[in-house]
mmCIF file of C-alpha atoms and ligand atoms in Angstrom:
data_model
loop_
_atom_site.group_PDB
_atom_site.id
_atom_site.type_symbol
_atom_site.label_atom_id
_atom_site.label_comp_id
_atom_site.label_asym_id
_atom_site.label_seq_id
_atom_site.Cartn_x
_atom_site.Cartn_y
_atom_site.Cartn_z
ATOM 1 C CA MET A 1 0.000 0.000 0.000
ATOM 2 C CA LYS A 2 1.205 3.471 -0.829
ATOM 3 C CA VAL A 3 1.695 5.889 2.052
ATOM 4 C CA GLU A 4 -0.636 8.886 2.077
ATOM 5 C CA ILE A 5 1.009 12.105 3.226
ATOM 6 C CA ILE A 6 -1.290 14.505 5.009
ATOM 7 C CA SER A 7 -0.335 18.045 5.912
ATOM 8 C CA THR A 8 -3.557 19.709 7.053
ATOM 9 C CA VAL A 9 -5.936 18.971 9.917
ATOM 10 C CA ALA A 10 -8.891 19.227 7.502
ATOM 11 C CA GLU A 11 -7.480 16.439 5.286
ATOM 12 C CA LEU A 12 -6.657 14.347 8.341
ATOM 13 C CA THR A 13 -10.198 14.732 9.709
ATOM 14 C CA GLU A 14 -11.588 13.525 6.404
ATOM 15 C CA VAL A 15 -9.313 10.483 6.297
ATOM 16 C CA VAL A 16 -10.090 9.610 9.937
ATOM 17 C CA ARG A 17 -13.858 9.952 9.320
ATOM 18 C CA GLY A 18 -13.604 7.545 6.402
ATOM 19 C CA LEU A 19 -11.638 4.990 8.417
ATOM 20 C CA LYS A 20 -14.004 5.187 11.384
ATOM 21 C CA LYS A 21 -17.048 4.884 9.120
ATOM 22 C CA SER A 22 -15.661 1.608 7.783
ATOM 23 C CA GLY A 23 -15.174 0.423 11.365
ATOM 24 C CA ARG A 24 -11.385 0.350 11.125
ATOM 25 C CA THR A 25 -9.194 0.701 14.202
ATOM 26 C CA ILE A 26 -6.516 3.394 14.214
ATOM 27 C CA GLY A 27 -3.103 3.394 15.881
ATOM 28 C CA VAL A 28 -1.132 6.634 16.147
ATOM 29 C CA VAL A 29 2.634 6.966 16.510
ATOM 30 C CA PRO A 30 3.594 10.519 17.463
ATOM 31 C CA THR A 31 7.172 11.489 16.577
ATOM 32 C CA MET A 32 9.323 14.552 16.020
ATOM 33 C CA GLY A 33 10.959 13.012 12.948
ATOM 34 C CA ALA A 34 14.624 12.046 12.409
ATOM 35 C CA LEU A 35 13.322 8.510 12.642
ATOM 36 C CA HIS A 36 15.354 5.505 13.754
ATOM 37 C CA GLU A 37 14.627 1.886 14.649
ATOM 38 C CA GLY A 38 13.081 3.001 17.972
ATOM 39 C CA HIS A 39 10.375 4.935 16.163
ATOM 40 C CA LEU A 40 9.934 2.164 13.613
ATOM 41 C CA SER A 41 9.397 -0.391 16.403
ATOM 42 C CA LEU A 42 6.403 1.697 17.518
ATOM 43 C CA ALA A 43 5.089 1.767 13.949
ATOM 44 C CA ARG A 44 5.432 -2.023 13.785
ATOM 45 C CA ALA A 45 3.572 -2.482 17.067
ATOM 46 C CA SER A 46 0.797 -0.250 15.814
ATOM 47 C CA ARG A 47 0.570 -2.101 12.490
ATOM 48 C CA GLU A 48 0.248 -5.371 14.362
ATOM 49 C CA ASP A 49 -2.508 -4.156 16.687
ATOM 50 C CA ASN A 50 -4.607 -1.939 14.417
ATOM 51 C CA ASP A 51 -6.204 -1.887 10.955
ATOM 52 C CA ASP A 52 -4.541 1.432 10.121
ATOM 53 C CA THR A 53 -1.574 3.394 11.420
ATOM 54 C CA ILE A 54 -1.045 7.129 11.341
ATOM 55 C CA ALA A 55 2.517 8.243 12.099
ATOM 56 C CA THR A 56 2.813 11.911 12.948
ATOM 57 C CA ILE A 57 5.957 13.936 12.303
ATOM 58 C CA PHE A 58 5.919 17.266 14.053
ATOM 59 C CA LEU A 59 8.901 18.964 15.646
ATOM 60 C CA ASN A 60 6.882 20.594 18.391
ATOM 61 C CA PRO A 61 8.391 23.996 19.295
ATOM 62 C CA ALA A 62 6.197 24.214 22.413
ATOM 63 C CA GLN A 63 8.196 21.517 24.203
ATOM 64 C CA PHE A 64 11.573 23.214 23.727
ATOM 65 C CA SER A 65 12.694 26.194 25.797
ATOM 66 C CA PRO A 66 14.466 29.034 23.944
ATOM 67 C CA GLN A 67 17.936 27.883 25.088
ATOM 68 C CA GLU A 68 17.377 24.262 23.983
ATOM 69 C CA ASP A 69 18.337 22.534 20.732
ATOM 70 C CA LEU A 70 15.240 23.046 18.537
ATOM 71 C CA SER A 71 17.192 24.853 15.810
ATOM 72 C CA ARG A 72 19.819 22.121 15.470
ATOM 73 C CA TYR A 73 17.405 19.188 15.903
ATOM 74 C CA PRO A 74 17.912 16.876 12.884
ATOM 75 C CA ARG A 75 15.276 17.161 10.153
ATOM 76 C CA THR A 76 15.035 14.283 7.657
ATOM 77 C CA LEU A 77 11.418 14.386 6.447
ATOM 78 C CA GLU A 78 11.887 12.749 3.022
ATOM 79 C CA LYS A 79 13.825 9.839 4.481
ATOM 80 C CA ASP A 80 11.378 9.515 7.395
ATOM 81 C CA ILE A 81 8.464 9.151 4.984
ATOM 82 C CA GLU A 82 10.368 6.533 2.973
ATOM 83 C CA ARG A 83 11.130 4.503 6.088
ATOM 84 C CA LEU A 84 7.507 4.637 7.251
ATOM 85 C CA ALA A 85 6.327 3.617 3.782
ATOM 86 C CA ASP A 86 8.750 0.670 3.882
ATOM 87 C CA GLU A 87 7.188 -0.357 7.201
ATOM 88 C CA GLY A 88 3.758 -0.354 5.568
ATOM 89 C CA VAL A 89 2.449 2.661 7.491
ATOM 90 C CA GLY A 90 -0.594 3.928 5.580
ATOM 91 C CA TYR A 91 -0.679 7.557 6.687
ATOM 92 C CA VAL A 92 1.887 10.158 7.660
ATOM 93 C CA PHE A 93 0.617 13.389 9.177
ATOM 94 C CA ALA A 94 3.331 16.056 8.835
ATOM 95 C CA PRO A 95 1.746 19.435 9.548
ATOM 96 C CA SER A 96 3.374 22.881 9.593
ATOM 97 C CA ASN A 97 3.687 24.879 12.820
ATOM 98 C CA GLU A 98 0.866 27.166 11.667
ATOM 99 C CA GLU A 99 -1.422 24.193 11.103
ATOM 100 C CA VAL A 100 -0.927 22.989 14.666
ATOM 101 C CA TYR A 101 -0.708 26.413 16.300
ATOM 102 C CA PRO A 102 -2.739 28.917 14.277
ATOM 103 C CA ASN A 103 -2.350 32.595 15.169
ATOM 104 C CA ASP A 104 -5.379 32.570 17.431
ATOM 105 C CA PHE A 105 -4.263 29.488 19.407
ATOM 106 C CA THR A 106 -4.322 30.183 23.175
ATOM 107 C CA THR A 107 -5.406 27.033 25.055
ATOM 108 C CA SER A 108 -2.978 24.661 26.739
ATOM 109 C CA VAL A 109 -3.120 21.642 29.014
ATOM 110 C CA THR A 110 -1.599 21.747 32.505
ATOM 111 C CA PRO A 111 0.385 18.535 32.922
ATOM 112 C CA PRO A 112 -0.235 16.218 35.886
ATOM 113 C CA ALA A 113 1.788 16.555 39.106
ATOM 114 C CA VAL A 114 4.208 13.751 38.153
ATOM 115 C CA ALA A 115 5.500 16.046 35.379
ATOM 116 C CA ARG A 116 7.086 18.317 37.969
ATOM 117 C CA ARG A 117 9.683 15.747 39.005
ATOM 118 C CA LEU A 118 12.926 14.819 37.160
ATOM 119 C CA GLU A 119 12.562 16.283 33.640
ATOM 120 C CA GLY A 120 10.192 18.881 35.057
ATOM 121 C CA GLU A 121 12.902 20.246 37.336
ATOM 122 C CA PHE A 122 15.302 20.780 34.459
ATOM 123 C CA ARG A 123 12.834 21.513 31.653
ATOM 124 C CA PRO A 124 9.945 23.254 33.455
ATOM 125 C CA ALA A 125 7.895 24.060 30.337
ATOM 126 C CA HIS A 126 8.599 20.782 28.531
ATOM 127 C CA PHE A 127 5.691 18.575 29.594
ATOM 128 C CA GLY A 128 3.159 21.372 29.180
ATOM 129 C CA GLY A 129 4.180 21.471 25.519
ATOM 130 C CA VAL A 130 4.134 17.674 25.277
ATOM 131 C CA VAL A 131 0.700 17.033 26.796
ATOM 132 C CA THR A 132 -0.897 19.848 24.819
ATOM 133 C CA VAL A 133 0.387 18.589 21.475
ATOM 134 C CA VAL A 134 -0.291 14.932 22.320
ATOM 135 C CA LEU A 135 -3.887 15.707 23.293
ATOM 136 C CA LYS A 136 -4.291 17.644 20.032
ATOM 137 C CA LEU A 137 -2.864 14.722 18.038
ATOM 138 C CA LEU A 138 -5.093 12.200 19.817
ATOM 139 C CA ASN A 139 -8.119 14.381 19.110
ATOM 140 C CA MET A 140 -7.145 14.905 15.482
ATOM 141 C CA THR A 141 -6.511 11.215 14.791
ATOM 142 C CA CYS A 142 -9.294 9.725 16.984
ATOM 143 C CA ALA A 143 -6.810 6.925 17.585
ATOM 144 C CA ASP A 144 -7.862 3.761 19.399
ATOM 145 C CA VAL A 145 -4.298 3.207 20.573
ATOM 146 C CA ALA A 146 -1.314 5.581 20.848
ATOM 147 C CA TYR A 147 2.267 4.279 20.926
ATOM 148 C CA PHE A 148 5.133 5.748 22.914
ATOM 149 C CA GLY A 149 8.611 4.496 23.787
ATOM 150 C CA GLN A 150 9.868 3.596 27.251
ATOM 151 C CA LYS A 151 12.990 5.562 26.267
ATOM 152 C CA ASP A 152 11.113 8.667 27.453
ATOM 153 C CA TYR A 153 9.920 6.955 30.616
ATOM 154 C CA GLN A 154 8.465 9.951 32.407
ATOM 155 C CA GLN A 155 6.707 11.060 29.229
ATOM 156 C CA GLY A 156 4.818 7.751 29.204
ATOM 157 C CA THR A 157 3.807 8.232 32.831
ATOM 158 C CA VAL A 158 2.695 11.817 32.229
ATOM 159 C CA ILE A 159 0.683 10.960 29.107
ATOM 160 C CA ARG A 160 -1.013 7.968 30.751
ATOM 161 C CA GLN A 161 -2.114 10.203 33.619
ATOM 162 C CA MET A 162 -3.292 12.984 31.282
ATOM 163 C CA VAL A 163 -5.348 10.485 29.251
ATOM 164 C CA ARG A 164 -6.862 9.087 32.441
ATOM 165 C CA ASP A 165 -7.543 12.495 34.009
ATOM 166 C CA LEU A 166 -9.145 13.956 30.885
ATOM 167 C CA ASN A 167 -11.048 10.780 29.901
ATOM 168 C CA VAL A 168 -9.389 10.578 26.521
ATOM 169 C CA PRO A 169 -10.783 7.426 24.837
ATOM 170 C CA THR A 170 -7.366 6.322 23.534
ATOM 171 C CA GLU A 171 -5.338 3.489 25.000
ATOM 172 C CA VAL A 172 -1.699 4.351 25.704
ATOM 173 C CA ARG A 173 0.887 1.652 24.989
ATOM 174 C CA VAL A 174 4.520 2.062 25.954
ATOM 175 C CA CYS A 175 6.972 -0.090 23.961
ATOM 176 C CA PRO A 176 10.478 -1.271 24.983
ATOM 177 C CA ILE A 177 13.643 0.777 24.453
ATOM 178 C CA ILE A 178 15.460 -0.108 21.236
ATOM 179 C CA ARG A 179 19.248 -0.009 21.611
ATOM 180 C CA ASP A 180 22.219 -0.146 19.299
ATOM 181 C CA GLN A 181 24.316 -3.301 19.450
ATOM 182 C CA ASP A 182 26.653 -1.626 21.940
ATOM 183 C CA GLY A 183 23.720 -0.876 24.265
ATOM 184 C CA LEU A 184 23.293 2.848 23.552
ATOM 185 C CA ALA A 185 19.583 3.713 23.528
ATOM 186 C CA LEU A 186 18.670 4.953 20.047
ATOM 187 C CA SER A 187 17.933 8.662 19.926
ATOM 188 C CA SER A 188 17.592 11.214 17.160
ATOM 189 C CA ARG A 189 20.244 13.185 19.059
ATOM 190 C CA ASN A 190 22.897 10.415 18.842
ATOM 191 C CA VAL A 191 24.008 11.839 15.464
ATOM 192 C CA PHE A 192 25.581 14.725 17.398
ATOM 193 C CA LEU A 193 27.983 12.401 19.255
ATOM 194 C CA SER A 194 31.603 12.116 18.115
ATOM 195 C CA THR A 195 33.270 8.694 18.354
ATOM 196 C CA GLU A 196 34.798 9.642 21.720
ATOM 197 C CA GLN A 197 31.514 11.032 23.021
ATOM 198 C CA ARG A 198 29.672 7.915 21.937
ATOM 199 C CA ALA A 199 32.026 5.859 24.079
ATOM 200 C CA VAL A 200 31.224 8.117 27.047
ATOM 201 C CA ALA A 201 27.491 7.897 26.265
ATOM 202 C CA LEU A 202 27.616 4.108 26.687
ATOM 203 C CA SER A 203 28.135 4.714 30.405
ATOM 204 C CA LEU A 204 24.426 5.503 30.810
ATOM 205 C CA ASN A 205 23.408 1.963 29.890
ATOM 206 C CA LYS A 206 26.401 0.492 31.718
ATOM 207 C CA THR A 207 25.393 2.345 34.876
ATOM 208 C CA LEU A 208 21.829 1.056 34.603
ATOM 209 C CA LEU A 209 23.099 -2.502 34.120
ATOM 210 C CA HIS A 210 25.285 -2.068 37.182
ATOM 211 C CA VAL A 211 22.246 -0.956 39.193
ATOM 212 C CA GLU A 212 20.396 -4.024 37.964
ATOM 213 C CA ALA A 213 23.222 -6.268 39.148
ATOM 214 C CA GLN A 214 23.270 -4.500 42.519
ATOM 215 C CA ILE A 215 19.543 -4.920 42.981
ATOM 216 C CA LYS A 216 19.742 -8.596 41.976
ATOM 217 C CA ALA A 217 22.436 -8.993 44.638
ATOM 218 C CA GLY A 218 20.042 -7.613 47.243
ATOM 219 C CA GLN A 219 20.977 -3.920 47.391
ATOM 220 C CA ARG A 220 17.981 -1.959 48.679
ATOM 221 C CA ASP A 221 19.648 1.278 49.778
ATOM 222 C CA GLY A 222 18.384 3.838 47.260
ATOM 223 C CA PHE A 223 20.720 6.563 48.452
ATOM 224 C CA GLU A 224 23.779 4.344 47.990
ATOM 225 C CA VAL A 225 22.628 3.293 44.528
ATOM 226 C CA VAL A 226 22.132 6.898 43.416
ATOM 227 C CA THR A 227 25.534 7.920 44.797
ATOM 228 C CA GLU A 228 27.173 5.076 42.868
ATOM 229 C CA MET A 229 25.271 5.923 39.690
ATOM 230 C CA ARG A 230 26.551 9.496 39.785
ATOM 231 C CA GLN A 231 30.092 8.353 40.492
ATOM 232 C CA MET A 232 30.079 5.828 37.630
ATOM 233 C CA LEU A 233 28.840 8.451 35.187
ATOM 234 C CA ILE A 234 31.393 11.033 36.299
ATOM 235 C CA ASP A 235 34.235 8.477 36.217
ATOM 236 C CA SER A 236 33.260 7.641 32.613
ATOM 237 C CA GLY A 237 33.574 11.268 31.543
ATOM 238 C CA VAL A 238 29.939 12.430 31.643
ATOM 239 C CA GLU A 239 30.241 16.184 32.046
ATOM 240 C CA ARG A 240 26.894 17.134 33.478
ATOM 241 C CA ILE A 241 24.219 15.015 35.157
ATOM 242 C CA ASP A 242 20.709 16.458 35.333
ATOM 243 C CA TYR A 243 19.518 13.507 37.381
ATOM 244 C CA ALA A 244 20.439 9.922 38.224
ATOM 245 C CA MET A 245 17.664 8.420 40.272
ATOM 246 C CA ILE A 246 15.982 5.247 41.429
ATOM 247 C CA ALA A 247 12.261 5.735 41.803
ATOM 248 C CA ASN A 248 8.826 4.251 42.182
ATOM 249 C CA PRO A 249 7.717 3.421 38.603
ATOM 250 C CA ASP A 250 4.389 5.266 38.889
ATOM 251 C CA SER A 251 4.903 8.240 41.205
ATOM 252 C CA LEU A 252 8.602 8.681 40.247
ATOM 253 C CA GLU A 253 9.325 9.471 43.886
ATOM 254 C CA MET A 254 12.786 8.422 45.026
ATOM 255 C CA ALA A 255 12.790 4.774 46.143
ATOM 256 C CA ASP A 256 14.727 4.576 49.414
ATOM 257 C CA PRO A 257 14.632 1.852 50.522
ATOM 258 C CA ILE A 258 14.241 0.295 47.079
ATOM 259 C CA VAL A 259 10.970 -1.584 46.740
ATOM 260 C CA LEU A 260 10.367 -3.525 43.518
ATOM 261 C CA PRO A 261 9.187 -2.734 40.924
ATOM 262 C CA ALA A 262 11.416 0.312 40.592
ATOM 263 C CA VAL A 263 12.902 2.335 37.764
ATOM 264 C CA ALA A 264 16.359 3.869 37.476
ATOM 265 C CA LEU A 265 16.482 6.971 35.315
ATOM 266 C CA ILE A 266 19.330 9.097 33.977
ATOM 267 C CA ALA A 267 19.412 12.412 32.133
ATOM 268 C CA ALA A 268 22.923 13.633 31.388
ATOM 269 C CA TYR A 269 24.922 15.681 28.940
ATOM 270 C CA VAL A 270 27.740 14.279 26.863
ATOM 271 C CA GLY A 271 29.253 17.383 25.337
ATOM 272 C CA GLU A 272 26.292 19.525 24.273
ATOM 273 C CA THR A 273 24.024 16.537 23.783
ATOM 274 C CA ARG A 274 21.450 15.691 26.414
ATOM 275 C CA LEU A 275 20.809 11.951 26.674
ATOM 276 C CA LEU A 276 18.137 9.965 28.513
ATOM 277 C CA ASP A 277 18.060 6.337 29.518
ATOM 278 C CA ASN A 278 16.263 4.173 32.064
ATOM 279 C CA ARG A 279 15.734 0.605 33.193
ATOM 280 C CA VAL A 280 12.857 -1.001 35.054
ATOM 281 C CA PHE A 281 13.525 -3.635 37.721
ATOM 282 C CA THR A 282 10.911 -6.135 38.719
ATOM 283 C CA GLU A 283 10.795 -8.926 41.271
ATOM 284 C CA GLY A 284 12.607 -12.109 40.183
HETATM 285 P P1 AMP B 301 10.676 11.601 19.550
HETATM 286 O O1 AMP B 301 10.657 11.702 18.057
HETATM 287 O O2 AMP B 301 12.044 11.647 20.128
HETATM 288 O O3 AMP B 301 9.689 12.503 20.211
HETATM 289 O O4 AMP B 301 10.179 10.142 19.874
HETATM 290 C C1 AMP B 301 8.931 9.688 19.417
HETATM 291 C C2 AMP B 301 8.566 8.426 20.153
HETATM 292 O O5 AMP B 301 9.557 7.431 19.909
HETATM 293 C C3 AMP B 301 8.517 8.645 21.668
HETATM 294 O O6 AMP B 301 7.399 7.945 22.193
HETATM 295 C C4 AMP B 301 9.808 8.045 22.124
HETATM 296 O O7 AMP B 301 9.751 7.555 23.455
HETATM 297 C C5 AMP B 301 9.985 6.910 21.138
HETATM 298 N N1 AMP B 301 11.398 6.512 21.089
HETATM 299 C C6 AMP B 301 12.474 7.317 20.938
HETATM 300 N N2 AMP B 301 13.613 6.600 21.015
HETATM 301 C C7 AMP B 301 13.248 5.311 21.236
HETATM 302 C C8 AMP B 301 13.970 4.093 21.415
HETATM 303 N N3 AMP B 301 15.289 4.046 21.404
HETATM 304 N N4 AMP B 301 13.255 2.972 21.628
HETATM 305 C C9 AMP B 301 11.904 2.997 21.660
HETATM 306 N N5 AMP B 301 11.173 4.113 21.493
HETATM 307 C C10 AMP B 301 11.826 5.253 21.286
#
């Protein structure tokens, strides 16, 4: 099937109406483009679960603060569309900024309390921009299921809560982190890493694996784990750590003592590039 590229909300509404009228189920995969295997894994999951898949490509300015990397964020629209077509995705919605935020746009969604932790401390406006655009995309696509990656762990938690709080009739599915062979979590921002920086970046996953080993060995002191995480990252050459934390997987409150299930999360800079990674630990 040929991929249909949609750039306006009016066209999208028409397509969605047609699909719904024929009783077809819709999966949506929201992305900011510069697609990699992580994004494609979400597209695959959606194709498996639903009759039709709409991938959205929108580099949402509202979730970047003025000093962040919006202007240098990689843009590869043509290639993204090709890759989605190769995956058998039927529809790509790639709107302009004006289409999503017309001049008279003034409403926004206040994110749930869990958005104030971790990312929220370092990127205070970020989740407001995320939940507003995600709610708009869910409304525009009338999706039965929306797919997100565990790579952005807190984002999944925030969106689940928003969907629950606002009674959005879309199911949220969070899919596993896709990694490169060396363990680095795939990210559109990895293209900024030099060979040396990439080696340093591997320490995020290594640190999380170390935490896993510690927990398996019976470590339950959250404070000790966090101290070790920071030390491991610094020793590996990570220049700036926004957070390195072990937390309850739902509330994202620090887990001390560690009670399973728990999640360890890292946000850190390697050079100018901000990287995220996390790992969930369950009983057994
Ligand atoms: P982004 O384009 O960075 O906003 O990401 C779009 C979606 O892809 C988000 O739900 C991300 O969590 C997800 N994603 C990004 N990287 C990965 C990865 N390495 N594995 C799985 N999902 C990912």
